[in-house]
Each structure stands twice: as structure tokens, then as C-alpha cells.
Amino acid sequence: MGALGLGMALLACYGTLAAVGLLGLYGVGLMLNQTVWAGAIALFTVLAAASTVAGVWVHGSCGPPACGLLGGELVLYALFVDYHVLVELAGFLVLGAAVAWDLYRRRRNESRILGLGEASH
């Protein structure tokens, strides 16, 4: 769910921006409801961060959720408080690292449970 949430947040944010820009090159003008757009980005960002928090019950590590919450907070701060592209980008990068770290920890825990040992790492 974390990777899906992150992917959807990035698509909602930068994909929409790219689509509007490309359509503008073809003379198609679109008016986006910025509240709905920011809401979609926020929803998917929160979903990605929440999935890292849920990972604590699976792998017991507090690192990925702390990183995920920080990344989510940076993105939400950029969206709703004071927009700066570097803050938004940093938030997505930190959130992406947290999702990857959480996925790694989940897979490592699954390997341990299945008795696959260190050979699978």
C-alpha cells in the first residue's frame, strides 16, 4: 500500500502538472480546482505514510514510520502552509525512502518467518 500511495501521490502531483502543461502546448486550456488537486495529493501522501506506520506491527522497526511521517509532513506543509518546490521534493524523497525501507523490513521479516535465512538477502 505504501508504494501504491506514493506512486499515486506523485502521479497526482507531477503527473497532473505534466498533463496540463502538455495539453497547453496543444492549445487546450484547463482550469484545475486546486483544492481538489491538493486534496488528492494529500490523501495519497497520508496513505503512504500510514502504511509505514502500520509496518511497525509487522517488522517492529520504528525507523520507517518516523521517516515516513517526516516525509508526509514535509509534503503536507508544502501543500497547505508555505509552498516551496524544494520542500515538496524533499518530502517526496524522504517518503519514498521510508516506503522502500519499510518494504525491505517487511520482506526481511517474511524471510525470517519462512525460514529462508540470510541467503535471501
XYZ file of C-alpha atoms in Angstrom:
121
model
C 0.000 0.000 0.000
C 2.889 2.358 0.689
C 4.323 2.090 -2.803
C 0.861 2.458 -4.324
C 0.093 5.510 -2.181
C 3.429 7.101 -3.016
C 3.009 6.398 -6.722
C -0.477 7.858 -6.746
C 0.673 10.957 -4.815
C 3.484 11.531 -7.317
C 1.131 10.949 -10.228
C -1.469 13.304 -8.771
C 1.151 15.961 -8.173
C 3.618 15.857 -11.030
C 1.561 13.818 -13.494
C -1.283 16.308 -13.414
C 1.159 19.168 -13.776
C 2.785 17.491 -16.792
C -0.575 16.689 -18.400
C -1.796 20.276 -18.039
C 1.493 21.560 -19.461
C 1.404 19.211 -22.434
C -2.225 19.972 -23.176
C -1.360 23.664 -23.050
C 1.173 23.111 -25.825
C -1.686 21.845 -27.990
C -3.840 24.846 -27.186
C -6.081 23.087 -24.680
C -6.564 25.160 -21.560
C -7.726 23.506 -18.369
C -8.772 25.014 -15.087
C -7.879 22.771 -12.174
C -9.662 23.011 -8.876
C -6.584 23.465 -6.714
C -8.397 22.370 -3.569
C -9.346 19.031 -5.117
C -5.870 18.632 -6.608
C -4.138 19.333 -3.273
C -6.654 17.080 -1.505
C -5.834 14.160 -3.784
C -2.104 14.636 -3.270
C -2.615 14.869 0.497
C -4.834 11.769 0.602
C -2.290 9.595 -1.197
C 0.593 11.060 0.815
C -1.178 10.220 4.074
C -1.917 6.706 2.763
C 1.773 6.138 2.003
C 2.897 7.482 5.390
C 0.227 5.474 7.234
C 1.368 2.267 5.568
C 4.855 2.764 7.005
C 3.313 3.249 10.451
C 1.358 0.010 10.035
C 4.652 -1.728 9.266
C 5.683 -1.425 12.924
C 3.311 -4.288 13.753
C 4.911 -6.410 11.048
C 8.637 -5.808 11.500
C 8.874 -3.908 14.785
C 11.165 -1.166 13.467
C 10.340 2.468 14.263
C 12.713 3.894 11.625
C 10.495 3.632 8.542
C 7.435 5.196 10.218
C 9.490 8.073 11.645
C 10.939 8.709 8.192
C 7.514 8.299 6.557
C 5.834 10.724 8.919
C 8.583 13.295 8.371
C 8.268 12.977 4.595
C 4.492 13.198 4.769
C 4.674 16.256 6.991
C 7.032 17.994 4.566
C 4.712 17.340 1.624
C 1.636 18.487 3.558
C 3.490 21.575 4.783
C 4.383 22.472 1.206
C 0.791 21.885 0.091
C -1.128 23.711 2.785
C 1.200 26.074 4.679
C 4.060 27.520 2.627
C 4.741 26.090 -0.812
C 8.309 25.683 -1.880
C 9.269 23.183 -4.553
C 12.377 22.019 -2.680
C 10.375 21.291 0.481
C 7.832 19.325 -1.546
C 10.544 17.414 -3.390
C 12.424 16.684 -0.163
C 9.189 15.403 1.355
C 8.568 13.039 -1.533
C 12.184 11.816 -1.413
C 12.050 11.150 2.330
C 8.652 9.479 1.981
C 9.969 7.344 -0.877
C 12.958 6.278 1.212
C 10.631 5.384 4.078
C 8.377 3.294 1.848
C 11.387 1.451 0.395
C 12.859 0.901 3.870
C 9.521 -0.369 5.175
C 9.180 -2.755 2.234
C 12.714 -4.041 2.822
C 11.982 -4.626 6.520
C 8.696 -6.389 5.693
C 10.403 -8.717 3.193
C 13.213 -9.431 5.626
C 10.673 -10.328 8.306
C 8.807 -12.602 5.877
C 12.073 -14.362 5.013
C 12.800 -14.898 8.696
C 9.307 -16.287 9.324
C 9.561 -18.632 6.333
C 12.969 -19.810 7.470
C 14.773 -18.644 4.368
C 17.646 -17.278 6.428
C 20.292 -14.847 5.318
C 20.709 -16.407 1.861
C 17.697 -14.495 0.542
C 19.069 -11.056 1.437
